[in-house]
mmCIF file of C-alpha atoms and ligand atoms in Angstrom:
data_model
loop_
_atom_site.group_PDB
_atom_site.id
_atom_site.type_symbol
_atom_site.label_atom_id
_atom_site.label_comp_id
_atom_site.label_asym_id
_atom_site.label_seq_id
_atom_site.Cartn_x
_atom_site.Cartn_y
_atom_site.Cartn_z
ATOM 1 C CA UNK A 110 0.000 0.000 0.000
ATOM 2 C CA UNK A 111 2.593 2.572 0.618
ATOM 3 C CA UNK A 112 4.198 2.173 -2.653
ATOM 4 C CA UNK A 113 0.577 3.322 -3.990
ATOM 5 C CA UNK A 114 0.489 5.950 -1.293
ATOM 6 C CA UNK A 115 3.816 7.334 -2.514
ATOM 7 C CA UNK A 116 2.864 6.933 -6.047
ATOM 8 C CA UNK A 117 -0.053 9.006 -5.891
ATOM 9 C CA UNK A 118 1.685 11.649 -4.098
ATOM 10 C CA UNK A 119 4.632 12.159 -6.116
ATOM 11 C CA UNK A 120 2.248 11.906 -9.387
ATOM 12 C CA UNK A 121 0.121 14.893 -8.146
ATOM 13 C CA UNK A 122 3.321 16.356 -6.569
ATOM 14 C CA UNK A 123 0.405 19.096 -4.452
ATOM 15 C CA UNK A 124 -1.627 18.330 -1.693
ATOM 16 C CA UNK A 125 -3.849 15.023 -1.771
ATOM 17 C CA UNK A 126 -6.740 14.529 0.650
ATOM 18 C CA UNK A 127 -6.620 12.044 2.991
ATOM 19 C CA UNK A 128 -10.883 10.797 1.611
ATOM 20 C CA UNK A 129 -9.355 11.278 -1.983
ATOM 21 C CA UNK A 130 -6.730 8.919 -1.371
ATOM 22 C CA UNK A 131 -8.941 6.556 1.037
ATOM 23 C CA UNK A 132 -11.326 6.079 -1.886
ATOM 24 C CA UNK A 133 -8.918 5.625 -4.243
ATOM 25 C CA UNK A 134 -7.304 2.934 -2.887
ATOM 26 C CA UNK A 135 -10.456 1.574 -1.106
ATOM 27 C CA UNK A 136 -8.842 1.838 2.480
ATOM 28 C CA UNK A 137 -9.901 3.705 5.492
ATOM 29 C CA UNK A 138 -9.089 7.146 6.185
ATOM 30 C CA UNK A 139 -7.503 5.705 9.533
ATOM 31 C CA UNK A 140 -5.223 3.414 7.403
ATOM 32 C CA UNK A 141 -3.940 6.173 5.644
ATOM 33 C CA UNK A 142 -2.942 7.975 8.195
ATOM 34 C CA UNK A 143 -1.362 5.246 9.152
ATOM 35 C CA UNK A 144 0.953 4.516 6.631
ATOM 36 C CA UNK A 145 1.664 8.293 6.262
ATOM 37 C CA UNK A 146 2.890 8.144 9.945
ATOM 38 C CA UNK A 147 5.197 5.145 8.776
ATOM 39 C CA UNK A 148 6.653 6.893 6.584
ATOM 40 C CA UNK A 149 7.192 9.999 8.106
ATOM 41 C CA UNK A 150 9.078 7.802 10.493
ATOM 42 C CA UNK A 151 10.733 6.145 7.681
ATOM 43 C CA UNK A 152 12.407 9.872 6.991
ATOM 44 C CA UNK A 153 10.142 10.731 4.330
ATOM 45 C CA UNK A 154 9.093 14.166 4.644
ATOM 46 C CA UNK A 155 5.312 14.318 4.216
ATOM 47 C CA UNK A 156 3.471 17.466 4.955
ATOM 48 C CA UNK A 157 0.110 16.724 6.379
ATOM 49 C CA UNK A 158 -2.522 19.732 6.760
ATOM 50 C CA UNK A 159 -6.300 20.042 6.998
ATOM 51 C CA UNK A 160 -6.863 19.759 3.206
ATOM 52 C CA UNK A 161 -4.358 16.593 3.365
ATOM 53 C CA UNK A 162 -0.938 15.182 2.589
ATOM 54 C CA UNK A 163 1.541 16.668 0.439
ATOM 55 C CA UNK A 164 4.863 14.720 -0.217
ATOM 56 C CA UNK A 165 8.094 17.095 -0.260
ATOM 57 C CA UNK A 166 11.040 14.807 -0.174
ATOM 58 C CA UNK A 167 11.950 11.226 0.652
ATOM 59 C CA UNK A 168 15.040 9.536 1.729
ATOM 60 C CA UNK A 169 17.159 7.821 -0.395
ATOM 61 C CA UNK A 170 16.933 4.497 1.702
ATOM 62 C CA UNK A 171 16.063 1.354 -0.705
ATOM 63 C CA UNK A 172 12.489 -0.098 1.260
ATOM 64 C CA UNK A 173 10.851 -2.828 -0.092
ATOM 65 C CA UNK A 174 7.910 0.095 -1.415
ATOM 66 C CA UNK A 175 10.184 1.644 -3.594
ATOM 67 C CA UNK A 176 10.388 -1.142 -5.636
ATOM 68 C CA UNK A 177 6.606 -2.239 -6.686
ATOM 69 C CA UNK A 178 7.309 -5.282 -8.501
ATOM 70 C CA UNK A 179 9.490 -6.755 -6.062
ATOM 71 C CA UNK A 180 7.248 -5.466 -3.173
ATOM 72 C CA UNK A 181 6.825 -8.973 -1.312
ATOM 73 C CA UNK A 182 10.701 -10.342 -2.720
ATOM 74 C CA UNK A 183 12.291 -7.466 -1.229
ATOM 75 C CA UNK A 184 13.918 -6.923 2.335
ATOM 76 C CA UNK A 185 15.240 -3.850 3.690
ATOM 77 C CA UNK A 186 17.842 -4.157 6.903
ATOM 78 C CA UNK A 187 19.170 -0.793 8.051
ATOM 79 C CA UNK A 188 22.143 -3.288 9.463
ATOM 80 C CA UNK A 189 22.663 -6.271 8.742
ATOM 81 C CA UNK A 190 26.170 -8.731 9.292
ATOM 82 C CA UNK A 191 26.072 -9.729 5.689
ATOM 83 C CA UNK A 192 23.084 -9.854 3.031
ATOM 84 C CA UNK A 193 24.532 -13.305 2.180
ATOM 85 C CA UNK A 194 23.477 -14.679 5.750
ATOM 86 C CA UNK A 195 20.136 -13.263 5.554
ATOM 87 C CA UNK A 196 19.832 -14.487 1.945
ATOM 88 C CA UNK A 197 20.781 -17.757 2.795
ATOM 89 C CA UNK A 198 18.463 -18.383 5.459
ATOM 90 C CA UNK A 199 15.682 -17.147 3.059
ATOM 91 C CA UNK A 200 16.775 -19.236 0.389
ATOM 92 C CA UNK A 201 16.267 -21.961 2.431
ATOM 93 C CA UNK A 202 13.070 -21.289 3.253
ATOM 94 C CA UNK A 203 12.263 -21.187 -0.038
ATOM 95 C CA UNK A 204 12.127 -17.737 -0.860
ATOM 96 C CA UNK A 205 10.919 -17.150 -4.602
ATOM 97 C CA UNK A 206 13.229 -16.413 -7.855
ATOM 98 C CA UNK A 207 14.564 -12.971 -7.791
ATOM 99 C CA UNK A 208 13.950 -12.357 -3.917
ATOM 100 C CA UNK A 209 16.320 -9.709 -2.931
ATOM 101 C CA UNK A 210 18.165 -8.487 0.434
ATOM 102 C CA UNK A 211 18.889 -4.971 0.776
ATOM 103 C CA UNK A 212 21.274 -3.815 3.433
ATOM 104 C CA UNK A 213 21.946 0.251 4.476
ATOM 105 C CA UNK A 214 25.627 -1.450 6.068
ATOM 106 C CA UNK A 215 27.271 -4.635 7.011
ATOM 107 C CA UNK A 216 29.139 -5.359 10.280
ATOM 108 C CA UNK A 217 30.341 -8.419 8.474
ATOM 109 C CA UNK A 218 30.529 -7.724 4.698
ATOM 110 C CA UNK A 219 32.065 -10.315 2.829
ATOM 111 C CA UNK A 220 34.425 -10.850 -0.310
ATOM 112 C CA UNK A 221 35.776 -13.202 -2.826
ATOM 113 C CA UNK A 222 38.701 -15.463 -1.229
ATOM 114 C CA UNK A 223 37.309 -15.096 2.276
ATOM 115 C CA UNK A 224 38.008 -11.585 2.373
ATOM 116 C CA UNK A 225 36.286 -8.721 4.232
ATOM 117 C CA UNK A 226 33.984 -5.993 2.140
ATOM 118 C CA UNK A 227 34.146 -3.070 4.221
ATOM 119 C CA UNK A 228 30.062 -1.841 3.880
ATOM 120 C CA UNK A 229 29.585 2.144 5.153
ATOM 121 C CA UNK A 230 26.373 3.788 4.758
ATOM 122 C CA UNK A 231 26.118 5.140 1.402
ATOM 123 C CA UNK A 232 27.377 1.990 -0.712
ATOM 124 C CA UNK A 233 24.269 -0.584 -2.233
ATOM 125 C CA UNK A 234 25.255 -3.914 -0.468
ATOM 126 C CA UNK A 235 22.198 -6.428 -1.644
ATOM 127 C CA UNK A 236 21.916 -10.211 -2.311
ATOM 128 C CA UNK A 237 19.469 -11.622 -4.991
ATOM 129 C CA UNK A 238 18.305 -15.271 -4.684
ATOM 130 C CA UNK A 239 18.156 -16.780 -7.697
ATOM 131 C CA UNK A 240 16.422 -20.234 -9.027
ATOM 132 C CA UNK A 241 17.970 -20.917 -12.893
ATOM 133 C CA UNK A 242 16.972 -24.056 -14.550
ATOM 134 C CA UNK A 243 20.968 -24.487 -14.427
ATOM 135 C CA UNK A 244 22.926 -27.284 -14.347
ATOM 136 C CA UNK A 245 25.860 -26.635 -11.286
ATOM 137 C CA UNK A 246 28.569 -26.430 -13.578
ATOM 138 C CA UNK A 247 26.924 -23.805 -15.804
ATOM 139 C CA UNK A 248 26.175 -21.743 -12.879
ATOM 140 C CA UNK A 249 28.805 -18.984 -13.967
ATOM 141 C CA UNK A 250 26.212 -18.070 -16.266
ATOM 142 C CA UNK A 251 23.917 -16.050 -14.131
ATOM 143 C CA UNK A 252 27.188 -14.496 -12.165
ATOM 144 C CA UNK A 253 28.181 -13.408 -16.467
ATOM 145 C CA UNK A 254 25.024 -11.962 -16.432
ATOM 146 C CA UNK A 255 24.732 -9.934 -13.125
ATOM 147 C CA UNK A 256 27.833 -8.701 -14.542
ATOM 148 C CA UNK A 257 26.949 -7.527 -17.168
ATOM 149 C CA UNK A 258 23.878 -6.069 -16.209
ATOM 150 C CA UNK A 259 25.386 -3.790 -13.937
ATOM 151 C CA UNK A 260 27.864 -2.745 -16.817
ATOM 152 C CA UNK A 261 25.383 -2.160 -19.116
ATOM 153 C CA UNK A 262 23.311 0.041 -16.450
ATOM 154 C CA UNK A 263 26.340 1.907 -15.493
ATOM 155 C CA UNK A 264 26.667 2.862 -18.960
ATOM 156 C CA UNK A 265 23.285 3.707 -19.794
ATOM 157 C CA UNK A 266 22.070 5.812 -16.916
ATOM 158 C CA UNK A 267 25.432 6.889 -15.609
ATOM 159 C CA UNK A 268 27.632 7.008 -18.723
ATOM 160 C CA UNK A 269 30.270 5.278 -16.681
ATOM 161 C CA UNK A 270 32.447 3.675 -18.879
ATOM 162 C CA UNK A 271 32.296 0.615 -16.552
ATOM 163 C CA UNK A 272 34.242 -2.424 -17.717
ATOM 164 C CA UNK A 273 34.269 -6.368 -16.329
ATOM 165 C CA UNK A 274 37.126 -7.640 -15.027
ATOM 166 C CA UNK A 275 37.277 -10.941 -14.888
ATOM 167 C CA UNK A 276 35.756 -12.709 -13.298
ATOM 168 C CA UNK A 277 32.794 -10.211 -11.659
ATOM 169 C CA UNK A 278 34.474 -7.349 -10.686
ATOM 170 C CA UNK A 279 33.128 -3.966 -12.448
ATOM 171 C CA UNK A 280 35.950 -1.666 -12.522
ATOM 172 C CA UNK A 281 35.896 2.407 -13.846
ATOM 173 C CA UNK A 282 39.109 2.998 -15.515
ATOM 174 C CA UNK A 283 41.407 0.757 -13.710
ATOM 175 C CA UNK A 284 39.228 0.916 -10.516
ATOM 176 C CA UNK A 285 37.029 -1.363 -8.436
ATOM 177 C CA UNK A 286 33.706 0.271 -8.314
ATOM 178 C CA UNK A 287 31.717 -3.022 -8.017
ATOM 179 C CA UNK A 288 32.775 -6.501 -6.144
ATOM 180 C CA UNK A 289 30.129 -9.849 -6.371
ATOM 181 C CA UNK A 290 29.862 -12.855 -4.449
ATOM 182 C CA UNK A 291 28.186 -15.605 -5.205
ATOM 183 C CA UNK A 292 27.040 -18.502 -3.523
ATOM 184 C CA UNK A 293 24.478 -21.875 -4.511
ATOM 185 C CA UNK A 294 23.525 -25.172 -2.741
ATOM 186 C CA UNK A 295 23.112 -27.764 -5.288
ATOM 187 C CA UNK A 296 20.752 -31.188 -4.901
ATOM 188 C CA UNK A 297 20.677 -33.635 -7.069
ATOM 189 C CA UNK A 298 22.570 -32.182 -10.168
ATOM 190 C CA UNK A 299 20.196 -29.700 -9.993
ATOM 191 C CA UNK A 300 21.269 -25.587 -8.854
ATOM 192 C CA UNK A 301 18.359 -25.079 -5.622
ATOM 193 C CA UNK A 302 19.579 -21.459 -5.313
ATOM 194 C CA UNK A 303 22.443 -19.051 -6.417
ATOM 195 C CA UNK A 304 22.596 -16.145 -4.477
ATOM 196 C CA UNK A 305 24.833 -13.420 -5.983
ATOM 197 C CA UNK A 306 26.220 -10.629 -3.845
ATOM 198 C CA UNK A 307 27.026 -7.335 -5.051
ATOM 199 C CA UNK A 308 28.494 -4.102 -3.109
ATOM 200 C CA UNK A 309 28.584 -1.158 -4.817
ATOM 201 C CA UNK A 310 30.777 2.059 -4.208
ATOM 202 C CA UNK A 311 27.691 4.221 -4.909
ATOM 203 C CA UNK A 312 28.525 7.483 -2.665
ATOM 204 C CA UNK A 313 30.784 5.869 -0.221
ATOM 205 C CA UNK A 314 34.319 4.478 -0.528
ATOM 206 C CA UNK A 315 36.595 1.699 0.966
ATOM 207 C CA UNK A 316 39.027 1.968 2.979
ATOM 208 C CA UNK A 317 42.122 0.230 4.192
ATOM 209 C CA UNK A 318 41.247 -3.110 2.254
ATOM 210 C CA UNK A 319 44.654 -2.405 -0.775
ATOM 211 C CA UNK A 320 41.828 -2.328 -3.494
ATOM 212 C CA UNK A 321 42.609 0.446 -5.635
ATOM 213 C CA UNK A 322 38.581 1.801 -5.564
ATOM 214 C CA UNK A 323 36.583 4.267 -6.879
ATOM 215 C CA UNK A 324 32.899 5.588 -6.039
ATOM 216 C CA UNK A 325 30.348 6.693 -8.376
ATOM 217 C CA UNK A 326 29.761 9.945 -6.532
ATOM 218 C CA UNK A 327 33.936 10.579 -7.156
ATOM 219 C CA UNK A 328 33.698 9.932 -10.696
ATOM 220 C CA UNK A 329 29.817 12.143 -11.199
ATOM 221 C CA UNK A 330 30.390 14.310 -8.522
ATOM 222 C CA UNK A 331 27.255 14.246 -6.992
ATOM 223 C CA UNK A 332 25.540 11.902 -4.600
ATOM 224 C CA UNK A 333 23.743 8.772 -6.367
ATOM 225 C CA UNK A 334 20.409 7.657 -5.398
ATOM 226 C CA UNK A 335 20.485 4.302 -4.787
ATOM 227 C CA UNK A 336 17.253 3.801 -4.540
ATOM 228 C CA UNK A 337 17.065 4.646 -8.428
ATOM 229 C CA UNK A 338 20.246 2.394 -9.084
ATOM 230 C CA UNK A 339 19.129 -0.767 -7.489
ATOM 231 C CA UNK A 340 16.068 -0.381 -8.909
ATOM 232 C CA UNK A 341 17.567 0.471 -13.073
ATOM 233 C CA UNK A 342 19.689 -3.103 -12.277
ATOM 234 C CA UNK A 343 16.846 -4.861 -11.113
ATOM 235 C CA UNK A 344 15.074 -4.132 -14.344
ATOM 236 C CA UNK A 345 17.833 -4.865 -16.570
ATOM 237 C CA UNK A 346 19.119 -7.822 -14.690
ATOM 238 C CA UNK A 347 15.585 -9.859 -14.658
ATOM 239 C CA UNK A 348 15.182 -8.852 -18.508
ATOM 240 C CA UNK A 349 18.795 -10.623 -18.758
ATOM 241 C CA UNK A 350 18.209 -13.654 -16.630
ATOM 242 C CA UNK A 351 14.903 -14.852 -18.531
ATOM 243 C CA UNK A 352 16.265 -16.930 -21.149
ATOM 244 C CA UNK A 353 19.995 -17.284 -19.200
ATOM 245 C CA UNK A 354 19.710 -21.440 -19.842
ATOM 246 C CA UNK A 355 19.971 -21.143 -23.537
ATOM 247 C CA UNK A 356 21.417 -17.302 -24.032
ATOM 248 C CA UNK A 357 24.949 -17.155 -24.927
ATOM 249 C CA UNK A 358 25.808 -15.249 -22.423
ATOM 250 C CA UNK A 359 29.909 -15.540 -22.724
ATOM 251 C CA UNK A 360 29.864 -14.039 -26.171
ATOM 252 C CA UNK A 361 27.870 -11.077 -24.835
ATOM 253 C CA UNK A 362 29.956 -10.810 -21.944
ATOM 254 C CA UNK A 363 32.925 -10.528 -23.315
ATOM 255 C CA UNK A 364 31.902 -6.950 -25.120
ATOM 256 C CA UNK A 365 31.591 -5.840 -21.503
ATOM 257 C CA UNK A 366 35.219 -6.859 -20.413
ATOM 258 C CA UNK A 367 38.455 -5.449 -20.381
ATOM 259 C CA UNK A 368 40.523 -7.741 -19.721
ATOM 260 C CA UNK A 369 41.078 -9.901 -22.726
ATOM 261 C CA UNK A 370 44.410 -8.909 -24.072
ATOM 262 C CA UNK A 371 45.431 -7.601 -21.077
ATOM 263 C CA UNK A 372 48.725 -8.878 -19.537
ATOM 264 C CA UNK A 373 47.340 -10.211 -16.251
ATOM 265 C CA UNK A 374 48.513 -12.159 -12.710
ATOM 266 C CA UNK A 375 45.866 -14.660 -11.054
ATOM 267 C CA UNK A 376 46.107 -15.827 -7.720
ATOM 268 C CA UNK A 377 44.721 -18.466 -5.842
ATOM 269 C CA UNK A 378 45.057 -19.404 -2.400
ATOM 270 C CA UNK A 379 48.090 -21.408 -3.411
ATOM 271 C CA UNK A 380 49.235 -19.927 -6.674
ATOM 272 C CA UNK A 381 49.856 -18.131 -8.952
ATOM 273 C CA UNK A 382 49.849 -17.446 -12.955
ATOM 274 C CA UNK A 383 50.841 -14.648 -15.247
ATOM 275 C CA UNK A 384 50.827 -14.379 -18.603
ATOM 276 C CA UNK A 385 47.582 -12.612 -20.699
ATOM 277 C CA UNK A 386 44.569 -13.321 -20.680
ATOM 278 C CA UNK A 387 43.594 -14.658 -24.577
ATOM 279 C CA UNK A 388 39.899 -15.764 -23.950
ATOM 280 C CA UNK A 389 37.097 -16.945 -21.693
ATOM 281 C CA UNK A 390 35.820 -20.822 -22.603
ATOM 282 C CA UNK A 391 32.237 -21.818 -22.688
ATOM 283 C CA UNK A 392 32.313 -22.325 -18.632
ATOM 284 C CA UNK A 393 33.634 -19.492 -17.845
ATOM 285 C CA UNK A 394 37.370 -20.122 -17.536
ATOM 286 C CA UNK A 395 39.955 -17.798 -18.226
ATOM 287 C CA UNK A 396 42.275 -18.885 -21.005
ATOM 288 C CA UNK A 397 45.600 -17.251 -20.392
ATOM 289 C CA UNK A 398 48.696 -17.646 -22.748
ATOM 290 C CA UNK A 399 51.749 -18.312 -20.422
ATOM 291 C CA UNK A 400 55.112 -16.805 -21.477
ATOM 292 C CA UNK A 401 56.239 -19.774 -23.158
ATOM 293 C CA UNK A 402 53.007 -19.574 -25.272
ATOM 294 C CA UNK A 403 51.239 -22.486 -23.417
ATOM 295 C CA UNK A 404 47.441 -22.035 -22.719
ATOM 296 C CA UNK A 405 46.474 -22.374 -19.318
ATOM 297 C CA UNK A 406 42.756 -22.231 -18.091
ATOM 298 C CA UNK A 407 41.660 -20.541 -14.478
ATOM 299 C CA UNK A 408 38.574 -21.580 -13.293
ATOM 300 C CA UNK A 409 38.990 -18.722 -10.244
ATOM 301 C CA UNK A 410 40.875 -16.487 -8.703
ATOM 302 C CA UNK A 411 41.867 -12.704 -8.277
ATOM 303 C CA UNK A 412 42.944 -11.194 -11.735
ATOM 304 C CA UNK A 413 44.898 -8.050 -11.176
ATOM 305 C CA UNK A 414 46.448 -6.479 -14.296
ATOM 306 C CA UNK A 415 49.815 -5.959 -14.622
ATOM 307 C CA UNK A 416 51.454 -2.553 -15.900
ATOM 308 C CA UNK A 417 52.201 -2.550 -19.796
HETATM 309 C C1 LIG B 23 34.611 -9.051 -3.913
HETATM 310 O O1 LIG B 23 34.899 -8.270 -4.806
HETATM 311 O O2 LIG B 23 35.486 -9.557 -3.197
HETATM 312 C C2 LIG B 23 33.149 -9.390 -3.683
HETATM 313 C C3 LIG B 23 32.445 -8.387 -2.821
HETATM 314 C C4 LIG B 23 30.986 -8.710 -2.587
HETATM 315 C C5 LIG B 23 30.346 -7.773 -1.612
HETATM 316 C C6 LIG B 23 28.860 -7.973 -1.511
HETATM 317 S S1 LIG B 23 28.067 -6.677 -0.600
HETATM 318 C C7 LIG B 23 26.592 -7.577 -0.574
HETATM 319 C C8 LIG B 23 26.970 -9.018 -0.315
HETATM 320 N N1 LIG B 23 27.107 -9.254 1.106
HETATM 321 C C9 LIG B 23 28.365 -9.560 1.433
HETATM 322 O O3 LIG B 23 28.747 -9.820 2.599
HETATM 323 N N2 LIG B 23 29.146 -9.548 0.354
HETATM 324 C C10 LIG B 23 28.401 -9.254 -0.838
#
C-alpha cells in the first residue's frame, strides 16, 4: 500500500486529501494515516494539513515500497552482518526467484577469497536469490550476467564507462567500483539457489582493504540515489536472466570486459599465474597464454592487471 500511497503523491506532486486517497485505494481514512505516519518515520518528509498530505522529499533508503514489482521479494535491513546470511536463510526457506536483500551497512561484509567488504552507509550492499533451470557447472552463467547487467546500467544511466574484469568485478578505468559474491547449494545435479552478492561504491568508498577503488559519486560528482540504481539493475538484470539457460551469455559478456588482451597475474590461495589473458571458454574459464606460449585455463581467482 505505501508504494501506492507514494505513487499518488509524487504523481500529483500538491496536496492530496486524505478521503481522496482513502477512496482511491479503497482503504480507510484511519489506514492512511497510518501509513503516512510510517513513513514519516521512515524519513520521508510528508506534509500533512487540513486539506491533506503533500509529499516534499523522501530519503534515499532502498524499502521494499520503492520497488513495486518486487514489493513482497524485497527486504530492507538498516544493518545487517552480511546480506549473504540473511539471503541464505531465506533461500532456504524457499524464498521465490529474484527475492532480494537490501542492506543500508554490514558489520560483516564479505568478499571473494574469504576476504572482508568493508560496507559504510552510502554503498548498495544487496543479495538476490536466484532459481535458474541451471545445471551446477553452468552456474557462472547467471554471475556473467549480473555482470553484465550492472555494466550495461552503469553505462546507460550513468555514462560510466564501466568495464568487467574478470571474473565479476566492475571496474571504472582501472578501478574497483563493483565486487560480487556468489554462492548456490546444489541437490541432485540440480542448482536449488544461487545467491549473488554485489556491493557497490555508490557514494561511499573503501578503505584500508589495498583495493585500488573508486565511487560513483567521485567519478559524477554528486551523490547517487540508490534507490534509483538498485532499482535500473533490477530491471535490466531480470530482462537478462529470462532466457539465461539457452542465451549465450559468454559471447555477450565478453563486449563488456576489459581484460582480454590484457597482460594479467591470477592468484589463488596457493598460486599463482601470469601471462595474458587470450579468452574466456564456454564455462567461464579464463584462457591465459603463459610466457612460453602455453594455454592455461583458471577456473577462479583474483585477476589483477599488470602494468604494460
Ligand atoms: C569481492 O569483490 O570480493 C566481492 C564483494 C561482494 C560484496 C557484496 S556486498 C553484498 C553481499 N554481502 C556480502 O557480505 N558480500 C556481498
Amino acid at each position: 500500500m505505501k508504494s501506492e500511497i507514494l505513487e499518488i503523491l509524487r504523481t500529483k506532486r500538491d496536496v492530496v486529501s486524505g478521503e481522496w486517497l482513502s477512496e482511491r485505494l479503497n482503504i480507510s481514512r484511519v489506514s492512511i494515516w497510518k501509513h503516512i505516519g510510517k513513513l514519516q518515520e521512515c524519513g520521508y518528509e510528508i506534509e500533512s494539513s487540513a486539506k491533506g498530505y503533500r509529499l516534499a522529499g523522501s530519503p534515499d533508503v532502498p524499502y521494499s515500497w520503492e520497488f513495486p514489482a518486487y514489493e513482497d521479494r524485497l527486504a530492507y535491513f538498516p544493518e545487517v552482518d552480511s546480506t549473504m546470511d540473511e539471503a541464505r536463510l531465506w533461500a532456504r526457506k524457499g524464498a521465490p526467484h529474484l527475492s532480494v536483500v537490501v542492506a543500508g551497512l554490514q558489520k560483516k561484509g564479505r568478499g571473494r577469497l574469504r576476504r572482508t567488504w568493508s560496507s559504510k552507509p552510502g554503498g548498495l550492499y544487496f543479495t538476490m536469490i536466484l532459481r535458474p533451470d541451471l545445471a551446477p557447472a553452468l552456474s557462472f552463467k547467471v554471475n556473467f550476467a549480473a555482470s553484465m547487467a550492472l555494466a550495461k546500467t552503469l553505462r546507460e544511466f550513468y555514462s560510466i564507462e564501466a568495464k568487467v574484469k574478470w571474473p565479476n568485478d566492475i571496474l571504472a578505468g582501472d578501478k574497483k567500483l563493483s565486487g560480487m559474491l556468489s554462492e548456490m547449494e546444489t541437490e541432485a545435479d540440480l542448482v536449488k539457489y544461487i545467491n549473488i552478492g554485489i556491493g557497490i561504491n555508490v557514494n561511499a568508498l573503501p578503505r584500508g582493504e589495498g583495493i585500488d577503488a573508486v565511487s560513483m559519486k567521485a567519478l559524477l560528482k554528486r551523490e547517487v540515489s540508490r534507490v534509483e540504481l538498485l532499482g535500473r539493475f533490477l530491471e535490466r538484470f531480470e530482462k537478462d536472466v529470462e532466457n539465461i539457460e539457452t542465451d549465450d551469455v559468454v559471447s555477450r559478456w565478453k563486449e563488456y570486459t576489459g581484460t582480454l588482451n590484457r597482460a594479467v597475474r591470477i592468484v589463488t590461495f596457493d598460486r599463482e599465474t601470469e601471462g595474458v589473458a587470450r579468452d574466456v571458454d564456454e564455462t567461464g574459464a579464463l584462457l591465459v597464454e603463459l610466457p612460453g606460449g602455453e594455454i592455461k585455463r583458471v577456473i577462479y581467482g583474483d585477476c589483477f592487471y599488470q602494468p604494460v
